[in-house]
Tab-separated table of N, CA and C in Angstrom:
chain	number	residue	atom	x	y	z
A	1	MET	N	13.184	-5.095	-8.147
A	1	MET	CA	12.035	-4.218	-8.199
A	1	MET	C	11.949	-3.617	-9.603
A	2	ALA	N	10.759	-3.534	-10.119
A	2	ALA	CA	10.545	-3.009	-11.461
A	2	ALA	C	10.787	-1.498	-11.499
A	3	GLU	N	11.386	-1.029	-12.564
A	3	GLU	CA	11.559	0.411	-12.757
A	3	GLU	C	10.231	1.030	-13.155
A	4	ILE	N	10.062	2.299	-12.808
A	4	ILE	CA	8.882	3.043	-13.231
A	4	ILE	C	9.348	4.236	-14.052
A	5	THR	N	8.418	4.801	-14.779
A	5	THR	CA	8.739	6.001	-15.546
A	5	THR	C	8.482	7.227	-14.676
A	6	PHE	N	8.983	8.367	-15.131
A	6	PHE	CA	8.722	9.604	-14.415
A	6	PHE	C	7.223	9.897	-14.399
A	7	ASN	N	6.535	9.570	-15.475
A	7	ASN	CA	5.080	9.771	-15.511
A	7	ASN	C	4.370	8.890	-14.483
A	8	ASP	N	4.889	7.672	-14.254
A	8	ASP	CA	4.332	6.831	-13.190
A	8	ASP	C	4.443	7.551	-11.845
A	9	PHE	N	5.615	8.118	-11.589
A	9	PHE	CA	5.847	8.844	-10.341
A	9	PHE	C	4.872	10.014	-10.212
A	10	LEU	N	4.662	10.745	-11.312
A	10	LEU	CA	3.761	11.902	-11.277
A	10	LEU	C	2.319	11.509	-10.967
A	11	ASN	N	1.964	10.249	-11.218
A	11	ASN	CA	0.602	9.790	-10.922
A	11	ASN	C	0.362	9.565	-9.431
A	12	VAL	N	1.422	9.503	-8.646
A	12	VAL	CA	1.278	9.335	-7.196
A	12	VAL	C	1.262	10.724	-6.568
A	13	ASP	N	0.143	11.082	-5.958
A	13	ASP	CA	-0.027	12.408	-5.361
A	13	ASP	C	0.381	12.341	-3.882
A	14	ILE	N	1.579	12.825	-3.592
A	14	ILE	CA	2.128	12.797	-2.231
A	14	ILE	C	2.167	14.233	-1.725
A	15	ARG	N	1.526	14.468	-0.598
A	15	ARG	CA	1.405	15.832	-0.054
A	15	ARG	C	1.725	15.875	1.428
A	16	THR	N	1.989	17.090	1.873
A	16	THR	CA	2.219	17.302	3.296
A	16	THR	C	0.910	17.726	3.963
A	17	GLY	N	0.711	17.220	5.156
A	17	GLY	CA	-0.461	17.576	5.934
A	17	GLY	C	-0.090	17.730	7.393
A	18	LYS	N	-1.027	18.247	8.158
A	18	LYS	CA	-0.811	18.426	9.597
A	18	LYS	C	-1.877	17.634	10.345
A	19	ILE	N	-1.432	16.822	11.291
A	19	ILE	CA	-2.368	16.035	12.091
A	19	ILE	C	-3.133	16.977	13.016
A	20	VAL	N	-4.469	16.965	12.873
A	20	VAL	CA	-5.317	17.845	13.683
A	20	VAL	C	-6.078	17.087	14.763
A	21	ASP	N	-6.143	15.768	14.623
A	21	ASP	CA	-6.766	14.941	15.659
A	21	ASP	C	-6.166	13.542	15.547
A	22	ALA	N	-6.066	12.869	16.674
A	22	ALA	CA	-5.552	11.500	16.722
A	22	ALA	C	-6.232	10.800	17.889
A	23	GLN	N	-6.734	9.598	17.625
A	23	GLN	CA	-7.461	8.842	18.640
A	23	GLN	C	-6.982	7.392	18.647
A	24	PRO	N	-6.945	6.781	19.823
A	24	PRO	CA	-6.610	5.350	19.870
A	24	PRO	C	-7.614	4.558	19.033
A	25	TYR	N	-7.149	3.438	18.482
A	25	TYR	CA	-8.025	2.572	17.697
A	25	TYR	C	-7.925	1.158	18.268
A	26	PRO	N	-8.509	0.942	19.457
A	26	PRO	CA	-8.380	-0.353	20.124
A	26	PRO	C	-9.079	-1.498	19.393
A	27	GLU	N	-10.021	-1.192	18.504
A	27	GLU	CA	-10.733	-2.244	17.779
A	27	GLU	C	-9.904	-2.836	16.633
A	28	ALA	N	-8.826	-2.192	16.259
A	28	ALA	CA	-7.992	-2.681	15.158
A	28	ALA	C	-7.342	-4.010	15.536
A	29	ARG	N	-7.083	-4.848	14.509
A	29	ARG	CA	-6.436	-6.142	14.770
A	29	ARG	C	-5.038	-5.961	15.329
A	30	LYS	N	-4.285	-5.006	14.795
A	30	LYS	CA	-2.961	-4.656	15.314
A	30	LYS	C	-3.077	-3.263	15.916
A	31	PRO	N	-2.337	-2.983	17.000
A	31	PRO	CA	-2.446	-1.663	17.626
A	31	PRO	C	-2.274	-0.538	16.604
A	32	ALA	N	-3.201	0.417	16.626
A	32	ALA	CA	-3.191	1.501	15.646
A	32	ALA	C	-3.723	2.783	16.269
A	33	ILE	N	-3.533	3.865	15.531
A	33	ILE	CA	-4.050	5.173	15.908
A	33	ILE	C	-4.830	5.719	14.718
A	34	LYS	N	-6.036	6.242	14.991
A	34	LYS	CA	-6.818	6.907	13.949
A	34	LYS	C	-6.341	8.351	13.855
A	35	LEU	N	-6.071	8.791	12.624
A	35	LEU	CA	-5.547	10.138	12.389
A	35	LEU	C	-6.511	10.937	11.519
A	36	TRP	N	-6.597	12.224	11.795
A	36	TRP	CA	-7.275	13.176	10.936
A	36	TRP	C	-6.204	14.182	10.521
A	37	VAL	N	-5.948	14.247	9.211
A	37	VAL	CA	-4.839	15.043	8.686
A	37	VAL	C	-5.400	16.137	7.792
A	38	ASP	N	-5.019	17.387	8.082
A	38	ASP	CA	-5.457	18.543	7.293
A	38	ASP	C	-4.480	18.774	6.151
A	39	PHE	N	-4.997	18.742	4.914
A	39	PHE	CA	-4.189	18.977	3.727
A	39	PHE	C	-4.499	20.329	3.088
A	40	GLY	N	-5.131	21.217	3.815
A	40	GLY	CA	-5.410	22.554	3.300
A	40	GLY	C	-6.729	22.637	2.549
A	41	GLU	N	-6.955	23.818	1.961
A	41	GLU	CA	-8.240	24.108	1.316
A	41	GLU	C	-8.609	23.151	0.203
A	42	ALA	N	-7.665	22.799	-0.640
A	42	ALA	CA	-7.969	21.986	-1.815
A	42	ALA	C	-8.467	20.582	-1.456
A	43	LEU	N	-7.903	19.972	-0.432
A	43	LEU	CA	-8.253	18.589	-0.072
A	43	LEU	C	-8.999	18.461	1.238
A	44	GLY	N	-8.812	19.402	2.149
A	44	GLY	CA	-9.476	19.353	3.438
A	44	GLY	C	-8.846	18.335	4.382
A	45	VAL	N	-9.627	17.884	5.352
A	45	VAL	CA	-9.168	16.924	6.355
A	45	VAL	C	-9.508	15.519	5.882
A	46	LYS	N	-8.516	14.641	5.907
A	46	LYS	CA	-8.683	13.245	5.491
A	46	LYS	C	-8.310	12.334	6.655
A	47	LYS	N	-8.889	11.134	6.676
A	47	LYS	CA	-8.658	10.175	7.758
A	47	LYS	C	-7.674	9.097	7.334
A	48	SER	N	-6.954	8.573	8.334
A	48	SER	CA	-6.037	7.462	8.100
A	48	SER	C	-5.911	6.642	9.378
A	49	SER	N	-5.711	5.343	9.216
A	49	SER	CA	-5.400	4.464	10.335
A	49	SER	C	-3.941	4.066	10.196
A	50	ALA	N	-3.170	4.216	11.269
A	50	ALA	CA	-1.733	3.948	11.186
A	50	ALA	C	-1.274	3.099	12.368
A	51	GLN	N	-0.465	2.081	12.064
A	51	GLN	CA	0.102	1.206	13.096
A	51	GLN	C	1.413	1.829	13.583
A	52	ILE	N	1.277	2.858	14.408
A	52	ILE	CA	2.428	3.671	14.826
A	52	ILE	C	2.519	3.793	16.343
A	53	THR	N	1.930	2.842	17.074
A	53	THR	CA	1.835	2.963	18.526
A	53	THR	C	3.160	2.756	19.255
A	54	LYS	N	4.154	2.191	18.620
A	54	LYS	CA	5.452	1.966	19.276
A	54	LYS	C	6.146	3.292	19.600
A	55	HIS	N	6.100	4.253	18.681
A	55	HIS	CA	6.828	5.513	18.844
A	55	HIS	C	5.943	6.730	19.109
A	56	TYR	N	4.615	6.572	18.971
A	56	TYR	CA	3.745	7.747	19.035
A	56	TYR	C	2.543	7.492	19.936
A	57	THR	N	2.073	8.575	20.544
A	57	THR	CA	0.820	8.562	21.293
A	57	THR	C	-0.131	9.508	20.564
A	58	PRO	N	-1.435	9.301	20.695
A	58	PRO	CA	-2.359	10.210	20.018
A	58	PRO	C	-2.122	11.681	20.376
A	59	GLU	N	-1.958	11.964	21.651
A	59	GLU	CA	-1.784	13.372	22.057
A	59	GLU	C	-0.469	13.963	21.550
A	60	GLY	N	0.550	13.155	21.375
A	60	GLY	CA	1.838	13.647	20.885
A	60	GLY	C	1.867	13.891	19.389
A	61	LEU	N	0.845	13.437	18.682
A	61	LEU	CA	0.804	13.590	17.226
A	61	LEU	C	0.138	14.877	16.757
A	62	ILE	N	-0.670	15.487	17.609
A	62	ILE	CA	-1.402	16.689	17.217
A	62	ILE	C	-0.404	17.787	16.827
A	63	GLY	N	-0.606	18.349	15.629
A	63	GLY	CA	0.254	19.422	15.129
A	63	GLY	C	1.455	18.936	14.325
A	64	LYS	N	1.691	17.636	14.306
A	64	LYS	CA	2.842	17.086	13.577
A	64	LYS	C	2.576	17.122	12.074
A	65	GLN	N	3.572	17.575	11.307
A	65	GLN	CA	3.474	17.528	9.851
A	65	GLN	C	3.912	16.153	9.363
A	66	VAL	N	3.148	15.599	8.423
A	66	VAL	CA	3.421	14.270	7.871
A	66	VAL	C	3.335	14.327	6.353
A	67	ILE	N	3.810	13.267	5.734
A	67	ILE	CA	3.741	13.096	4.287
A	67	ILE	C	2.789	11.932	4.017
A	68	ALA	N	1.900	12.099	3.028
A	68	ALA	CA	0.913	11.052	2.750
A	68	ALA	C	0.592	10.971	1.265
A	69	VAL	N	0.247	9.762	0.835
A	69	VAL	CA	-0.308	9.568	-0.503
A	69	VAL	C	-1.798	9.865	-0.383
A	70	VAL	N	-2.272	10.808	-1.205
A	70	VAL	CA	-3.664	11.254	-1.069
A	70	VAL	C	-4.573	10.795	-2.207
A	71	ASN	N	-4.045	10.049	-3.185
A	71	ASN	CA	-4.908	9.645	-4.299
A	71	ASN	C	-5.109	8.130	-4.408
A	72	PHE	N	-4.991	7.419	-3.292
A	72	PHE	CA	-5.439	6.028	-3.243
A	72	PHE	C	-6.949	6.031	-3.012
A	73	PRO	N	-7.657	5.005	-3.453
A	73	PRO	CA	-9.076	4.937	-3.107
A	73	PRO	C	-9.222	4.675	-1.603
A	74	PRO	N	-10.319	5.144	-0.992
A	74	PRO	CA	-10.541	4.872	0.437
A	74	PRO	C	-10.535	3.376	0.702
A	75	ARG	N	-10.083	3.023	1.915
A	75	ARG	CA	-9.979	1.608	2.285
A	75	ARG	C	-10.587	1.413	3.673
A	76	GLN	N	-11.461	0.430	3.782
A	76	GLN	CA	-12.088	0.115	5.066
A	76	GLN	C	-11.092	-0.624	5.945
A	77	ILE	N	-10.783	-0.055	7.116
A	77	ILE	CA	-9.905	-0.686	8.101
A	77	ILE	C	-10.777	-0.941	9.330
A	78	GLY	N	-11.304	-2.145	9.435
A	78	GLY	CA	-12.265	-2.424	10.501
A	78	GLY	C	-13.497	-1.558	10.298
A	79	LYS	N	-13.882	-0.802	11.326
A	79	LYS	CA	-15.043	0.088	11.231
A	79	LYS	C	-14.648	1.504	10.809
A	80	PHE	N	-13.390	1.703	10.434
A	80	PHE	CA	-12.863	3.034	10.123
A	80	PHE	C	-12.489	3.108	8.646
A	81	MET	N	-12.911	4.172	7.969
A	81	MET	CA	-12.587	4.355	6.554
A	81	MET	C	-11.313	5.198	6.449
A	82	SER	N	-10.243	4.579	5.945
A	82	SER	CA	-8.969	5.261	5.762
A	82	SER	C	-8.941	5.864	4.359
A	83	GLU	N	-8.669	7.170	4.279
A	83	GLU	CA	-8.737	7.886	3.006
A	83	GLU	C	-7.374	8.218	2.413
A	84	VAL	N	-6.333	8.208	3.223
A	84	VAL	CA	-4.975	8.509	2.758
A	84	VAL	C	-4.001	7.531	3.406
A	85	LEU	N	-2.816	7.405	2.803
A	85	LEU	CA	-1.766	6.554	3.365
A	85	LEU	C	-0.653	7.457	3.888
A	86	VAL	N	-0.558	7.566	5.207
A	86	VAL	CA	0.521	8.323	5.835
A	86	VAL	C	1.787	7.483	5.721
A	87	LEU	N	2.881	8.106	5.281
A	87	LEU	CA	4.105	7.369	4.972
A	87	LEU	C	5.080	7.323	6.139
A	88	GLY	N	5.815	6.232	6.220
A	88	GLY	CA	6.817	6.055	7.257
A	88	GLY	C	7.889	5.090	6.795
A	89	LEU	N	8.882	4.944	7.620
A	89	LEU	CA	9.992	4.015	7.381
A	89	LEU	C	10.165	3.130	8.606
A	90	PRO	N	10.676	1.902	8.425
A	90	PRO	CA	10.886	1.040	9.588
A	90	PRO	C	12.150	1.414	10.349
A	91	ASP	N	12.063	1.360	11.682
A	91	ASP	CA	13.270	1.516	12.489
A	91	ASP	C	13.999	0.165	12.514
A	92	SER	N	15.016	0.020	13.341
A	92	SER	CA	15.810	-1.221	13.367
A	92	SER	C	15.003	-2.431	13.850
A	93	ASP	N	13.850	-2.184	14.511
A	93	ASP	CA	12.980	-3.274	14.957
A	93	ASP	C	11.785	-3.476	14.031
A	94	GLY	N	11.733	-2.733	12.925
A	94	GLY	CA	10.621	-2.844	11.991
A	94	GLY	C	9.408	-2.023	12.366
A	95	GLU	N	9.528	-1.162	13.379
A	95	GLU	CA	8.416	-0.310	13.804
A	95	GLU	C	8.412	0.988	12.989
A	96	VAL	N	7.231	1.508	12.724
A	96	VAL	CA	7.076	2.666	11.833
A	96	VAL	C	7.534	3.966	12.487
A	97	VAL	N	8.350	4.712	11.727
A	97	VAL	CA	8.728	6.086	12.055
A	97	VAL	C	8.152	6.948	10.935
A	98	LEU	N	7.326	7.921	11.284
A	98	LEU	CA	6.644	8.736	10.284
A	98	LEU	C	7.606	9.619	9.501
A	99	LEU	N	7.285	9.813	8.222
A	99	LEU	CA	8.028	10.750	7.387
A	99	LEU	C	7.373	12.120	7.479
A	100	GLY	N	8.207	13.146	7.501
A	100	GLY	CA	7.704	14.513	7.516
A	100	GLY	C	8.812	15.465	7.144
A	101	PRO	N	8.449	16.679	6.764
A	101	PRO	CA	9.477	17.660	6.407
A	101	PRO	C	10.314	18.044	7.624
A	102	ASP	N	11.577	18.409	7.391
A	102	ASP	CA	12.426	18.808	8.520
A	102	ASP	C	12.262	20.287	8.869
A	103	LYS	N	11.485	21.019	8.081
A	103	LYS	CA	11.113	22.403	8.378
A	103	LYS	C	9.624	22.533	8.102
A	104	ASP	N	8.957	23.473	8.775
A	104	ASP	CA	7.541	23.680	8.506
A	104	ASP	C	7.356	24.121	7.058
A	105	VAL	N	6.389	23.510	6.396
A	105	VAL	CA	6.035	23.860	5.018
A	105	VAL	C	4.525	24.046	4.967
A	106	PRO	N	4.015	24.763	3.971
A	106	PRO	CA	2.562	24.914	3.867
A	106	PRO	C	1.876	23.573	3.685
A	107	ILE	N	0.784	23.371	4.412
A	107	ILE	CA	0.048	22.114	4.274
A	107	ILE	C	-0.577	22.035	2.883
A	108	GLY	N	-0.671	20.824	2.382
A	108	GLY	CA	-1.220	20.603	1.063
A	108	GLY	C	-0.191	20.638	-0.044
A	109	GLY	N	1.059	21.012	0.293
A	109	GLY	CA	2.100	21.077	-0.722
A	109	GLY	C	2.374	19.708	-1.314
A	110	ARG	N	2.521	19.678	-2.632
A	110	ARG	CA	2.764	18.403	-3.322
A	110	ARG	C	4.251	18.142	-3.445
A	111	MET	N	4.624	16.905	-3.166
A	111	MET	CA	6.025	16.492	-3.289
A	111	MET	C	6.429	16.479	-4.753
A	112	PHE	N	7.647	16.956	-5.011
A	112	PHE	CA	8.198	16.886	-6.365
A	112	PHE	C	9.648	16.527	-6.310
């Protein structure tokens, strides 16, 4: 993997948000959940589509704090416009486990 500079890292805007709504996305090619994530006053609520159905249900996600890249350009996922990339790691079966702070932090906080 290529090394990056610290300035490269600073160009990636990674922030904490709170999921305020989550809905099934049955039209997606792979099972997914549509998310609405609140990043606070500066960024507001942004949408994301996430293939996280193995470990999460829409109702169980409401109020969960997550980490997301917020400065990618919007991407059309089927009929849904995804505005941020919610981050996760693969479990032992390759299924996504969401990343989030281990303590409550203010929404919109930038990772450093």
